[in-house]
Amino acid sequence: MTTVIKADGDGPSLFNALAIGLGVEILSGRLDAFQETPAYQALLDEFAKLHPQFKPKAWKTLKEWLIYYNNARDIELILAPVLLKLNQHYQLSAESEALEELTDLVLKFKANIASGNQWFQLELVGNFCPRLDNLLLDVRNKLLLDLSRLLQGIELGSNREAIKEFLAKNATVILGDLKDKFESDKNAFQRSYSVKDVKALSDALSLDVSEGSIDAPSKKQARVVVENKQQYWVVKFNDRDASIYLDRTPQRLKLTPLEAYQGEKSVKSPSIEESQEVAKESVVHLKRIIDNPGLGNCAFYAFATAVLSIIVQEKNQGKREMFDRWVKLDPSVSDLYDRLPALYDSILRNNMGGRDKELLDQLQSSLRIITYQYQVSELRNSCAKFHIKPKDLEENSNFVQFAYLYYGNPIDTDPRFNPFANSPDILRELQKIDRRTVIKNHENDVLMPIFLKLVYGDKVEPKDITYRTEPQKNSPILVAMNGITQDFFWGSHIDLDYLSIAFNLNLHVLRNQNAVQEYPNDLPNQHTITLQNLNNAHWTTEVIEARKIPAIDALSVQNPTRKSEQPTLSTQSISLFGVGSPLGLNSTLLQSRTSAGSEASGEQEVEELTADQRKLEYLKRIVAKATLAYTDYNKSIWFCFFHYHGRAGRDRAEQFNQDFSKIRDFETAKTSLLKYLGDNSNGNTHAHSYRTMLLHELQGAREDKKSLQFLSENYSKSLKRLREDLKPQVPEYSMSLI
């Protein structure tokens, strides 16, 4: 079966989902075979930059972090920012992205731009022009104005390439401005992303990232299945993976997504003993936040989920007190008992089918009716005491909502929360009040008689009202209160209070994960439920889940190849300046998984790599590492003589790295590498040029490694020696120092 985990919707939710999925794949051992590849070495580099305490920088250390910070939210916080940063190395340059999105914008909205429309008037659907759409609104409106001036009198057809060529030639100022804004956009991490946006990254990581079913066939052994829910993404697992490799610990980190993505707070490095303890078999009690379909029913879905957790717990103990209580309140649910455990299980896995959703809707409808009945009962009781104890009516929640309309505070008169705000009859009665005659701080002396009249009619004297007195037919107050029985009418904290009284429960409410009050009057003989309100817009359920989790061998890392199957390689591997570099035996890729990973995936084997393929992968890692080192250094420079074309140099380096990563055989890689190093049009050869830094990385880890300055001063000689060592089937390339 499938377990669905909701990724945090704050920030780039796709990367949050991808982080959870990748974390599980890493812990399962299914990616051990790829730990030496350029992409995973680059991932470790980025992880170490974001987390200074990540030491030593190694695959095993990454597993220790992922097992210690194993709550789904924690994995998002430590890994998603790393993936977002890493993904930037596989994307177009800011200038290229600006041209592509500007072309799409003009192609689709030529008429709107010519008509002087503002941005909000464009009918944007889906992930259209996400970099542009993430800019400030006034910047986007200015862009449309600049484009309208540029396109004035110009007839552009529907040929995308022609529009792109026109913009590349004539919109250089606009494109330059957009490039600068893209590069300086501090909120870029919050824009929307699609699976297509991470295709190059997922390929480099040997991951199949797709939308759909976890049972769909895949050519790759490691996969992350995600689904876009508009406001957030979810990630799907088989139940075994989810129960073993995820949520073994409570949430440990108190970071906000913004703090995580900006790297503002340090994350503690776990000790090996702490990680090993988490990997043992144990019974854990974890707090979980259970989401629901929402759509205006979230308060009642959340309450139903909390009550279901108690019913299932009691059923396992051979009791059914809570369910019997529900039946007493609403006999219509009496035949649902045997279906509730399966429903609760599907809710926990966030994977409800059509019948599950129908059953949950039936339960929330029942709760709405119970809420209404209890509110009416309490109201009639308060009205009956009016002539003896008027304070009871003053404190009645429905009278308070009615009084809010008199005072007119917009917060208290929102129709989504105040059932009386849309009642013409009630509003008409309030408008009749001559406010000049109302004594300050004695408004209720005027409001309570009007309220009683709206409940019982003109013919009933307040002093004659008892609990048995029937409200008038079609009472405006009761008609408005009855709105809570309708689907999609928002439930409030007050409604949930009524339900907790009806079900004999202690209700605790969190607002954005913080308690709204203390609860000293909880009754010890009653169950306690905790509901969470998010930004006054959505209710979820907090449950304590007891789980027995098996021991896992997630902290072990397999050798690059199985010793019995390790191919013999020539020690005459690539050397630079006469000293062997790591392109021989030490560059082999992993060939096996951990036993846990094999069990989880049916003993699928990793395809055997030839010696040349392993050398190719090592070359790719060198190029990727040199590219990262160069671009990071390049961006840190304010100005120098060699740096006035800095952006062009970074673009050129990143493009070469991207092209090189797609090469499939070793001979082509050697040819491409030497051609690039020998071509003067690819930039300078000063000490911190890309070509010199690339040559520097090719030496590997040696004690007598030549310095960047030495290589710069002896570039031609060094390149010639490299060419002799590589012996490619390519012609000589002319080379001169610049």
XYZ file of C-alpha atoms in Angstrom, residues 345-690:
346
model
C -5.344 4.033 8.795
C -5.875 5.669 5.406
C -5.999 9.106 7.079
C -2.674 8.431 8.806
C -1.142 7.469 5.462
C -2.708 10.532 3.814
C -4.010 8.207 1.141
C -7.803 8.223 1.224
C -9.721 6.674 -1.626
C -13.192 7.654 -2.759
C -15.060 5.505 -0.203
C -12.802 6.725 2.612
C -13.520 10.327 1.680
C -17.270 9.637 1.616
C -17.090 8.103 5.090
C -15.074 11.016 6.465
C -17.613 13.422 4.959
C -20.405 11.488 6.658
C -18.632 11.803 10.006
C -17.994 15.533 9.664
C -21.639 16.071 8.690
C -22.652 14.236 11.844
C -20.388 16.498 13.906
C -21.970 19.576 12.341
C -25.443 18.425 13.397
C -24.220 17.670 16.929
C -22.633 21.133 17.110
C -25.894 22.799 16.119
C -27.939 20.753 18.572
C -25.621 21.583 21.482
C -25.544 25.268 20.596
C -29.342 25.427 20.497
C -29.588 23.537 23.785
C -27.168 25.901 25.529
C -28.879 28.943 24.015
C -32.311 27.866 25.254
C -30.874 27.236 28.706
C -29.277 30.713 28.823
C -32.478 32.378 27.614
C -34.517 30.551 30.259
C -32.353 32.114 32.996
C -32.480 35.613 31.523
C -34.823 37.134 34.111
C -32.878 35.481 36.990
C -29.289 35.453 35.761
C -28.877 37.672 32.675
C -25.103 37.204 32.757
C -25.566 33.678 31.381
C -27.078 35.117 28.215
C -24.433 37.854 28.015
C -21.738 35.166 27.995
C -23.507 32.868 25.550
C -21.340 32.544 22.444
C -24.218 33.125 20.027
C -25.353 36.274 21.822
C -21.735 37.488 21.757
C -21.630 36.949 17.974
C -24.900 38.882 17.681
C -23.529 41.763 19.780
C -20.425 41.934 17.583
C -22.643 43.140 14.732
C -23.718 46.135 16.812
C -20.122 47.174 17.500
C -19.103 46.571 13.877
C -15.478 45.481 14.225
C -14.609 43.960 10.798
C -12.635 41.151 12.412
C -15.699 40.059 14.400
C -18.229 40.462 11.592
C -16.548 38.314 8.937
C -19.367 36.109 7.512
C -16.985 33.137 7.416
C -16.877 33.122 11.214
C -19.978 35.033 12.327
C -23.150 33.150 11.306
C -25.364 36.233 11.785
C -23.414 38.593 9.515
C -25.361 37.654 6.372
C -28.855 37.607 7.934
C -31.026 40.487 6.566
C -33.576 40.064 9.387
C -30.952 40.372 12.103
C -29.176 43.295 10.471
C -32.500 45.075 9.966
C -33.366 44.825 13.679
C -29.974 46.177 14.671
C -30.353 49.123 12.292
C -33.529 50.162 14.128
C -31.578 50.949 17.297
C -31.316 54.654 18.072
C -27.729 54.701 19.281
C -28.207 58.133 20.834
C -30.398 56.548 23.509
C -27.958 53.741 24.329
C -25.987 54.267 27.534
C -22.284 53.501 27.168
C -21.257 50.195 28.785
C -24.939 49.242 29.041
C -25.431 48.246 25.408
C -26.538 44.748 26.396
C -29.590 46.181 28.149
C -30.799 47.107 24.662
C -29.347 44.174 22.720
C -30.610 41.271 24.873
C -34.356 42.004 24.467
C -33.872 42.321 20.691
C -31.994 39.020 20.655
C -34.758 37.247 22.628
C -37.352 38.671 20.268
C -35.407 37.263 17.277
C -35.349 33.850 18.970
C -38.890 33.594 20.378
C -40.903 36.240 18.512
C -42.962 39.237 19.683
C -45.591 37.301 21.604
C -43.337 35.744 24.253
C -42.411 37.845 27.274
C -38.771 37.383 28.407
C -39.891 36.620 31.972
C -42.069 33.749 30.720
C -39.281 31.935 28.847
C -38.351 28.479 30.167
C -36.173 25.754 28.703
C -39.332 24.140 27.295
C -40.424 27.315 25.499
C -40.177 26.624 21.778
C -38.366 29.202 19.630
C -40.510 30.783 16.946
C -40.702 29.016 13.609
C -38.001 30.273 11.243
C -36.325 32.230 14.019
C -33.647 34.388 12.296
C -31.192 33.443 15.054
C -31.742 29.689 14.712
C -31.839 29.852 10.915
C -28.443 31.554 10.954
C -27.080 29.125 13.538
C -28.240 26.252 11.343
C -25.681 27.329 8.751
C -23.089 25.300 10.634
C -24.850 22.109 9.478
C -24.061 22.954 5.842
C -20.904 21.571 4.246
C -18.071 24.043 3.645
C -19.290 26.500 6.326
C -16.163 27.242 8.328
C -15.995 25.784 11.808
C -14.558 27.949 14.584
C -12.844 27.430 17.926
C -16.267 27.981 19.550
C -17.821 25.174 17.496
C -15.037 22.824 18.541
C -15.564 23.790 22.181
C -19.210 22.714 21.901
C -18.158 19.399 20.380
C -15.584 18.733 23.097
C -18.302 19.256 25.724
C -20.643 16.938 23.853
C -17.997 14.189 23.616
C -16.657 14.680 27.175
C -13.191 15.626 25.907
C -10.491 18.034 27.033
C -9.768 20.215 24.000
C -6.338 21.800 23.535
C -5.831 24.240 20.668
C -2.528 25.265 19.128
C -2.229 28.303 16.909
C 0.677 27.973 14.488
C 2.182 25.303 16.797
C 1.874 27.456 19.930
C -0.660 26.861 22.708
C -3.252 29.637 22.831
C -3.733 29.191 26.598
C -3.009 26.960 29.560
C -5.466 24.232 30.504
C -5.470 23.910 34.308
C -9.071 22.673 34.414
C -8.660 19.528 32.310
C -10.656 16.660 33.746
C -8.315 13.725 34.486
C -10.900 11.076 33.630
C -11.397 12.433 30.088
C -9.397 11.967 26.917
C -7.494 15.019 25.680
C -7.363 15.934 22.010
C -5.142 18.568 20.388
C -6.104 20.493 17.262
C -3.922 23.015 15.479
C -5.079 26.169 13.725
C -2.839 27.473 10.956
C -3.045 31.200 10.255
C -6.747 31.216 11.153
C -7.407 29.386 7.886
C -6.940 25.642 8.384
C -7.371 23.069 11.149
C -5.268 19.925 11.560
C -5.013 17.195 14.211
C -2.096 16.391 16.487
C -1.926 12.750 17.544
C 0.549 10.752 19.593
C 1.440 7.629 17.667
C 3.110 4.626 19.293
C 5.208 2.779 16.730
C 7.413 -0.264 16.953
C 10.196 0.346 14.501
C 12.697 -2.317 13.438
C 16.444 -1.930 13.595
C 18.024 -0.854 10.340
C 21.528 -1.036 8.960
C 21.195 2.398 7.383
C 24.561 3.623 8.671
C 26.625 1.053 6.792
C 28.033 1.932 3.393
C 28.965 -0.690 0.835
C 32.355 -0.637 -0.857
C 32.470 0.785 -4.384
C 32.495 -2.708 -5.886
C 32.056 -6.188 -4.522
C 35.517 -7.566 -3.934
C 34.703 -10.791 -5.714
C 33.515 -8.907 -8.760
C 35.970 -6.013 -8.823
C 37.484 -5.847 -12.325
C 41.207 -5.611 -12.743
C 42.310 -2.176 -13.892
C 45.557 -1.104 -15.363
C 47.655 0.983 -13.009
C 48.713 2.942 -16.088
C 45.879 5.353 -15.449
C 45.819 9.069 -16.047
C 48.758 10.858 -14.512
C 49.631 14.505 -14.486
C 53.295 15.593 -14.416
C 54.400 11.969 -14.096
C 52.515 11.190 -10.882
C 49.512 8.852 -10.913
C 46.168 10.521 -10.317
C 43.078 8.870 -8.834
C 41.659 7.823 -12.183
C 42.652 4.220 -11.654
C 41.576 1.806 -8.950
C 40.557 4.549 -6.535
C 37.978 5.966 -8.931
C 35.752 2.903 -9.108
C 32.053 3.384 -8.527
C 30.009 1.433 -6.062
C 28.476 -1.719 -7.469
C 26.253 -3.035 -4.703
C 23.640 -1.958 -2.255
C 23.262 -2.560 1.407
C 21.413 -5.702 2.371
C 18.536 -3.557 3.622
C 18.285 -1.868 0.264
C 18.312 -5.196 -1.557
C 15.529 -6.558 0.591
C 13.441 -3.470 0.030
C 13.684 -3.654 -3.710
C 13.689 -7.296 -4.570
C 17.481 -7.747 -5.016
C 17.699 -5.643 -8.157
C 21.314 -5.442 -9.299
C 23.204 -2.338 -10.314
C 24.478 -2.520 -13.852
C 28.204 -3.432 -13.904
C 30.435 -0.576 -15.026
C 33.511 -1.053 -17.180
C 36.886 0.411 -16.253
C 36.451 3.190 -18.814
C 32.993 3.999 -17.493
C 34.377 4.373 -13.986
C 37.132 6.638 -15.261
C 34.509 8.648 -17.131
C 32.497 9.125 -13.949
C 35.584 10.294 -12.101
C 36.374 12.791 -14.848
C 32.835 14.135 -14.584
C 33.295 14.572 -10.849
C 36.521 16.501 -11.408
C 34.832 18.826 -13.895
C 31.857 19.347 -11.580
C 34.107 20.058 -8.589
C 36.256 22.508 -10.564
C 33.131 24.265 -11.849
C 31.752 24.726 -8.344
C 35.103 25.977 -7.047
C 35.469 28.425 -9.936
C 31.932 29.839 -9.838
C 32.015 30.261 -6.054
C 35.377 32.055 -6.217
C 34.268 34.118 -9.204
C 31.102 35.342 -7.471
C 33.076 36.412 -4.392
C 35.202 38.941 -6.307
C 34.163 42.591 -6.408
C 36.578 43.636 -9.143
C 39.908 42.720 -10.597
C 41.626 43.124 -13.939
C 40.664 39.636 -15.083
C 37.129 39.784 -13.737
C 35.343 42.283 -15.914
C 33.797 39.380 -17.864
C 32.971 37.401 -14.695
C 29.383 36.524 -15.578
C 30.392 35.317 -19.028
C 33.100 33.157 -17.477
C 30.668 31.535 -15.063
C 28.168 30.897 -17.839
C 30.868 29.330 -19.994
C 32.080 27.107 -17.159
C 28.577 25.985 -16.196
C 27.708 25.250 -19.821
C 30.834 23.111 -20.248
C 30.041 21.218 -17.047
C 26.483 20.634 -18.236
C 27.621 19.432 -21.681
C 30.380 17.275 -20.196
C 27.966 15.551 -17.804
C 26.009 14.225 -20.799
C 28.993 12.455 -22.414
C 28.611 8.684 -22.430
C 32.082 7.284 -23.264
C 35.594 7.879 -21.960
C 37.295 8.610 -25.298
C 34.796 11.357 -26.139
C 35.275 12.790 -22.656
C 39.061 12.953 -23.042
C 38.678 14.589 -26.439
C 36.187 17.146 -25.153
C 38.250 17.947 -22.061
C 41.486 18.551 -23.956
C 39.712 20.542 -26.648
C 38.209 22.834 -24.027
C 41.470 23.257 -22.128
C 43.345 24.048 -25.331
C 40.885 26.518 -26.853
C 41.866 30.122 -26.117
C 38.322 31.307 -26.824
C 37.282 29.621 -23.567
C 38.914 32.292 -21.441
C 42.179 33.224 -19.784
C 44.734 31.052 -18.025
C 45.551 33.252 -15.055
C 45.759 31.546 -11.658
C 42.012 31.662 -10.927
C 40.718 31.152 -14.442
C 38.378 28.246 -15.045
